[in-house]
Short mmCIF file of C-alpha atoms in Angstrom, two decimals:
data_model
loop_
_atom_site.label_atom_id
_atom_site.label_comp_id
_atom_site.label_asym_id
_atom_site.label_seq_id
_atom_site.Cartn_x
_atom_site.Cartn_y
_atom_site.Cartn_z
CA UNK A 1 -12.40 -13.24 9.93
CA UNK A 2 -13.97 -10.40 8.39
CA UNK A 3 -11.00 -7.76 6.52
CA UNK A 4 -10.77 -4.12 5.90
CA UNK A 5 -14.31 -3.03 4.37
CA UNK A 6 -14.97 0.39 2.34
CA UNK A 7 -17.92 1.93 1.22
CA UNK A 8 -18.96 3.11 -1.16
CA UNK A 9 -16.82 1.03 -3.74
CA UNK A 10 -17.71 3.71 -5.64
CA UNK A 11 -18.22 7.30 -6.14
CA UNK A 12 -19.55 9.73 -8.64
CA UNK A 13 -19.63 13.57 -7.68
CA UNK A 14 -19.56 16.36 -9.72
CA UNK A 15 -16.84 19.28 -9.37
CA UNK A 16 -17.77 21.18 -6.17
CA UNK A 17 -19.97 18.72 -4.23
CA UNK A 18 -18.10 17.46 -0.27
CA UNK A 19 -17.85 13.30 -0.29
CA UNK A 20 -17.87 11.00 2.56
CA UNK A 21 -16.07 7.65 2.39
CA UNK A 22 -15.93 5.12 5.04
CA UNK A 23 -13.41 2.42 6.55
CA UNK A 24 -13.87 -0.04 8.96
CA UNK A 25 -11.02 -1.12 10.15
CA UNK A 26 -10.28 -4.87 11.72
CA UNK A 27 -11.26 -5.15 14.68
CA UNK A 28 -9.20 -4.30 17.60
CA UNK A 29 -6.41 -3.06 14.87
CA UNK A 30 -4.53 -0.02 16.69
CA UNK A 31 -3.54 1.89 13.44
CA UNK A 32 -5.58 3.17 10.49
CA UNK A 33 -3.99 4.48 7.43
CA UNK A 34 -5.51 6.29 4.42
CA UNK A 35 -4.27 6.23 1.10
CA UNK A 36 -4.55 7.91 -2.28
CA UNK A 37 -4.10 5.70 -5.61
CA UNK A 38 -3.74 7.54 -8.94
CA UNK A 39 -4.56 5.34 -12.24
CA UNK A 40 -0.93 3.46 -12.79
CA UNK A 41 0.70 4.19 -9.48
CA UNK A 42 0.90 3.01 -6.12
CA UNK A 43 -0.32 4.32 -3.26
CA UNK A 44 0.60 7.73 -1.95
CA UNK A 45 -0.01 8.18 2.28
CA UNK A 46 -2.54 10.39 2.90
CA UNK A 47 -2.94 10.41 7.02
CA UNK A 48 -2.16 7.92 9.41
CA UNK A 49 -4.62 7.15 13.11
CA UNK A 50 -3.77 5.50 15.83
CA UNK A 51 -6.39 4.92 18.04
CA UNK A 52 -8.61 8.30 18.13
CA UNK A 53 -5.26 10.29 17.25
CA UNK A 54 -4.12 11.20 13.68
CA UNK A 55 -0.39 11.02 14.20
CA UNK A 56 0.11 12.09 10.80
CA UNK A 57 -2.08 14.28 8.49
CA UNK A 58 1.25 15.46 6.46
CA UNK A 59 0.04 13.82 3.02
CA UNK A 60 -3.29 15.20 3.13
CA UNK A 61 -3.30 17.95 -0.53
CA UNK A 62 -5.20 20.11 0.71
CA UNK A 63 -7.60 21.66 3.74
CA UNK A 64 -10.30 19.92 1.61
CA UNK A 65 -9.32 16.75 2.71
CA UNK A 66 -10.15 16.20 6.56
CA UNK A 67 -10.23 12.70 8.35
CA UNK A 68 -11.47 11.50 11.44
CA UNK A 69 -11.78 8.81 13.72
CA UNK A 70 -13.41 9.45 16.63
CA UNK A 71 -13.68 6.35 18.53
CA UNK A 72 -11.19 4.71 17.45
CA UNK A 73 -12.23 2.14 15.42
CA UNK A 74 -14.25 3.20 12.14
CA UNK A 75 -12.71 6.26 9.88
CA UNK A 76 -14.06 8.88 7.55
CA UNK A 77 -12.26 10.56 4.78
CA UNK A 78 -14.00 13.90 4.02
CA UNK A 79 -13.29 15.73 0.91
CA UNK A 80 -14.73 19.16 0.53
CA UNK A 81 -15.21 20.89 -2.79
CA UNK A 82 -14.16 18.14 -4.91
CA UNK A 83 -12.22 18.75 -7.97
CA UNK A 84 -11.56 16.80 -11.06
CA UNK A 85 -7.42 16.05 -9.89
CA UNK A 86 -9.14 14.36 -6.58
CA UNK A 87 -10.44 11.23 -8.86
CA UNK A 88 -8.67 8.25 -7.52
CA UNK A 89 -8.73 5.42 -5.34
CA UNK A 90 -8.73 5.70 -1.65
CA UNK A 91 -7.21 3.02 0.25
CA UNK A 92 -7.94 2.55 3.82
CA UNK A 93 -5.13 0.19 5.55
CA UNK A 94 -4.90 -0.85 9.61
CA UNK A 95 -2.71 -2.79 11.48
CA UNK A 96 -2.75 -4.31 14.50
CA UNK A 97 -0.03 -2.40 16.59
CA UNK A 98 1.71 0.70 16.23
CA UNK A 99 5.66 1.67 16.22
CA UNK A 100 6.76 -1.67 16.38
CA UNK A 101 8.47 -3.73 13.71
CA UNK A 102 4.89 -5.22 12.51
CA UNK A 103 5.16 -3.67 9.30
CA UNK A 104 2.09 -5.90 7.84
CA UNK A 105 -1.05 -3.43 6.99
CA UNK A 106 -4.06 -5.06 5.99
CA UNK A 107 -5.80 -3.17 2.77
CA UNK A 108 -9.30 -2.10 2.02
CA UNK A 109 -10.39 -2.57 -1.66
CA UNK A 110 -10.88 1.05 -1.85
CA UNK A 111 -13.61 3.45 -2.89
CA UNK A 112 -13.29 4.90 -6.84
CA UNK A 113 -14.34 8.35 -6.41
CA UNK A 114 -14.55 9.82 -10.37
CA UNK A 115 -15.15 13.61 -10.13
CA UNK A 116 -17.16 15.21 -13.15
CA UNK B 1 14.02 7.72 2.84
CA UNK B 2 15.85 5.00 0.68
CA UNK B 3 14.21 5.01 -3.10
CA UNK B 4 13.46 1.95 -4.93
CA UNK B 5 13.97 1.13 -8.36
CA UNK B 6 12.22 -1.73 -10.33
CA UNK B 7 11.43 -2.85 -13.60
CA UNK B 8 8.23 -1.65 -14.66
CA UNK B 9 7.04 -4.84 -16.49
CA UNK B 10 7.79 -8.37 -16.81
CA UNK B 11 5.87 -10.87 -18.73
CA UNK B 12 6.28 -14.74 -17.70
CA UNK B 13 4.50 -18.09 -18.49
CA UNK B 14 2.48 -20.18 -15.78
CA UNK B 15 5.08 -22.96 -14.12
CA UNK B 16 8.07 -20.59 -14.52
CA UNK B 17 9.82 -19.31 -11.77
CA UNK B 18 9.90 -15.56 -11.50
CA UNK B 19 12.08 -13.19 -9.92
CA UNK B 20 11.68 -9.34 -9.52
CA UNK B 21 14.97 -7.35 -8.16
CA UNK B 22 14.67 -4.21 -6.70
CA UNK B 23 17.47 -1.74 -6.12
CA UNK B 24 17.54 0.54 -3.16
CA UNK B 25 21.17 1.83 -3.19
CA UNK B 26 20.31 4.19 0.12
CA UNK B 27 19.23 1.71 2.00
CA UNK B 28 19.73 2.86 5.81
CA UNK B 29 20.62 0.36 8.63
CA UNK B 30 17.18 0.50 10.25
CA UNK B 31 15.25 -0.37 6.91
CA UNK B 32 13.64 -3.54 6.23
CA UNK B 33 12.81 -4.61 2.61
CA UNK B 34 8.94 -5.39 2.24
CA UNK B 35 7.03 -6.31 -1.11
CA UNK B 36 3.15 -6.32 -1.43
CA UNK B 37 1.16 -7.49 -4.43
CA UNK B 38 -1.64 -5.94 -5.85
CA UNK B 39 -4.65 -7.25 -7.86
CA UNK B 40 -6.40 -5.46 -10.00
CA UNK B 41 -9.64 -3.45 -7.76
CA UNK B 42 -8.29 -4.69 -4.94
CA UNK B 43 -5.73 -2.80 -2.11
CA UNK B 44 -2.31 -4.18 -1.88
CA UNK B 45 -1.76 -7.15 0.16
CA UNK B 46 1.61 -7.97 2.01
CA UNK B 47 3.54 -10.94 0.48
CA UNK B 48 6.74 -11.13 2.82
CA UNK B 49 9.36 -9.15 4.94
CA UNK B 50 13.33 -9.80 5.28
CA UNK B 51 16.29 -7.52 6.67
CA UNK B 52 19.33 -10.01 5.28
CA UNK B 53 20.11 -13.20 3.90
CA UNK B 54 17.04 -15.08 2.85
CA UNK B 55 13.50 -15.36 3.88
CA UNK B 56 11.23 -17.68 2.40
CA UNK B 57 6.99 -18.17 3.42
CA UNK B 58 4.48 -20.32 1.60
CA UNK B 59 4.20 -17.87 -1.00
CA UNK B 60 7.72 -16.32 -1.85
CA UNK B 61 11.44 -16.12 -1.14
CA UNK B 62 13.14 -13.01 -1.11
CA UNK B 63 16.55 -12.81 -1.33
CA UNK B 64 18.80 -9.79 0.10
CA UNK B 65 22.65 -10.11 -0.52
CA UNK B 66 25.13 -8.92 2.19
CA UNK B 67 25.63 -5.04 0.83
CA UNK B 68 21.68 -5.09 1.21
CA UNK B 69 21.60 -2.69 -2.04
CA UNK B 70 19.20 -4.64 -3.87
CA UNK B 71 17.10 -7.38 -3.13
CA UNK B 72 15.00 -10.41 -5.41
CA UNK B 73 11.49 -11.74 -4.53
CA UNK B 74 11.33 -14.90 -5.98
CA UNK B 75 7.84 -16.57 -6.77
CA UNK B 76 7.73 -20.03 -7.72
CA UNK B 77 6.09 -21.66 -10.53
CA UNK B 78 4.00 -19.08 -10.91
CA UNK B 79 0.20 -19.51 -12.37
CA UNK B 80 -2.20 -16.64 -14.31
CA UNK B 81 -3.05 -15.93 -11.15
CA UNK B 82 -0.14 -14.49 -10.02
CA UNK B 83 -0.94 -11.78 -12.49
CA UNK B 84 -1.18 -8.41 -10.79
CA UNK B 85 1.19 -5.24 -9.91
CA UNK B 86 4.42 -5.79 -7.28
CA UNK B 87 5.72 -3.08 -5.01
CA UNK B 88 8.97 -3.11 -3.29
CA UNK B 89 9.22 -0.80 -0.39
CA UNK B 90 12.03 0.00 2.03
CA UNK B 91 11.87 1.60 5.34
CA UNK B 92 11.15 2.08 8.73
CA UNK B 93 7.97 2.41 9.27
CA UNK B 94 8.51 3.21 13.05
CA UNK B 95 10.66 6.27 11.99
CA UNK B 96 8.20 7.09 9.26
CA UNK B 97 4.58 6.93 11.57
CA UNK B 98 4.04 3.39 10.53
CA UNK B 99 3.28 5.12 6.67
CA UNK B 100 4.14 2.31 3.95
CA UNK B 101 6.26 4.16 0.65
CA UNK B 102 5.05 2.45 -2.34
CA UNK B 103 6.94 3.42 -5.44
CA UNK B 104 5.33 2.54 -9.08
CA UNK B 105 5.72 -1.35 -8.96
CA UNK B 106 6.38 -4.02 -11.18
CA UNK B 107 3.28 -5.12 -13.00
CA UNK B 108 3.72 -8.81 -13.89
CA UNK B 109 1.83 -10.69 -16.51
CA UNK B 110 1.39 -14.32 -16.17
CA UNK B 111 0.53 -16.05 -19.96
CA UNK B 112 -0.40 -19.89 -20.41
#
């Protein structure tokens, strides 16, 4: 069955322009996680859906960083103003119930977003 | 939240048997010990779970001795494709909004 997709894969803005990225999630997967990858280290939570709620928005840097998913199901990171320390790899995870033991979450590939 | 603490390389040839151990000294009753694998461009992808004793899957055994302070993911004969970066985490996801802790990993190097 089809996994976590991303798009773009990647992204090239320069210093001060707002980027979209997507996630689609598996379908019918209750919780959606972002998260932020700097070159060499692991992943670093950024905000954490389930269903339509964000449960969690306490890793987000900054009030230029604003997700949503309205309907549940598909998710959009917004970064506003983008600035050079916001190049990275976003990581969109979901899994299929939430506050349970099921501690398996299923990974995008991520979108490269380079600032310049 | 209990911290990890891993080797930050290890280099191994294909058919060996490789294990990683992890140290998580804090380790709280709740937590379960949980390692992912990561390929290079691609997100991390969960190899296997355990809370005691041994688990093994198709892929891995982990290994968690009885003071749970540390644990060992053990991958078998291992090929170049087993090349990528290893994460140990531990937690409770419940207790922490289902949010995954990934420290810096091991990155492991498979030669032939």
């Amino acid at each position: 069955g089809a996994g976590v997709s991303q798009s773009p894969r990647y992204k090239v803005a320069k210093r001060g322009q707002d980027v979209a990225l997507r996630c689609d999630p598996i379908s019918g997967h209750v919780s959606l996680f972002w998260y932020q990858q700097a070159l060499g280290q692991g992943p670093e939570f950024l905000t954490y859906f389930q269903n339509e709620a964000q449960l969690d928005k306490s890793g987000l840097p900054s009030d230029r960083f604003f997700a949503e998913r309205p309907e549940g199901s598909v998710s959009t990171l917004k970064i506003q103003r983008t600035q050079q320390e916001d190049s990275a790899v976003y990581l969109c995870a979901s899994s299929l119930t939430s506050g349970t033991l099921d501690y398996e979450q299923y990974f995008g590939p991520g979108t490269r977003l380079t600032v310049t | 939240l209990a911290k990890t603490t891993q080797p930050i390389s290890m280099d191994s040839y294909e058919g060996q048997e490789v294990n990683i151990t992890c140290s998580h000294n804090n380790i709280a009753t709740n937590d379960y010990i949980t390692w992912y694998q990561q390929f290079p461009s691609q997100g991390p992808r969960f190899i296997i779970q355990g809370y005691k004793t041994k688990v093994t899957n198709e892929v891995a055994s982990l290994f968690i001795p009885a003071d749970r302070k540390s644990s060992t993911l053990s991958l078998p004969r291992v090929s170049l494709s087993d090349t990528a970066v290893y994460y140990c985490l531990v937690g409770d996801p419940p207790n922490q909004g289902g949010k995954l802790i990934f420290g810096q990993g091991t990155e492991l190097s498979v030669k032939p």
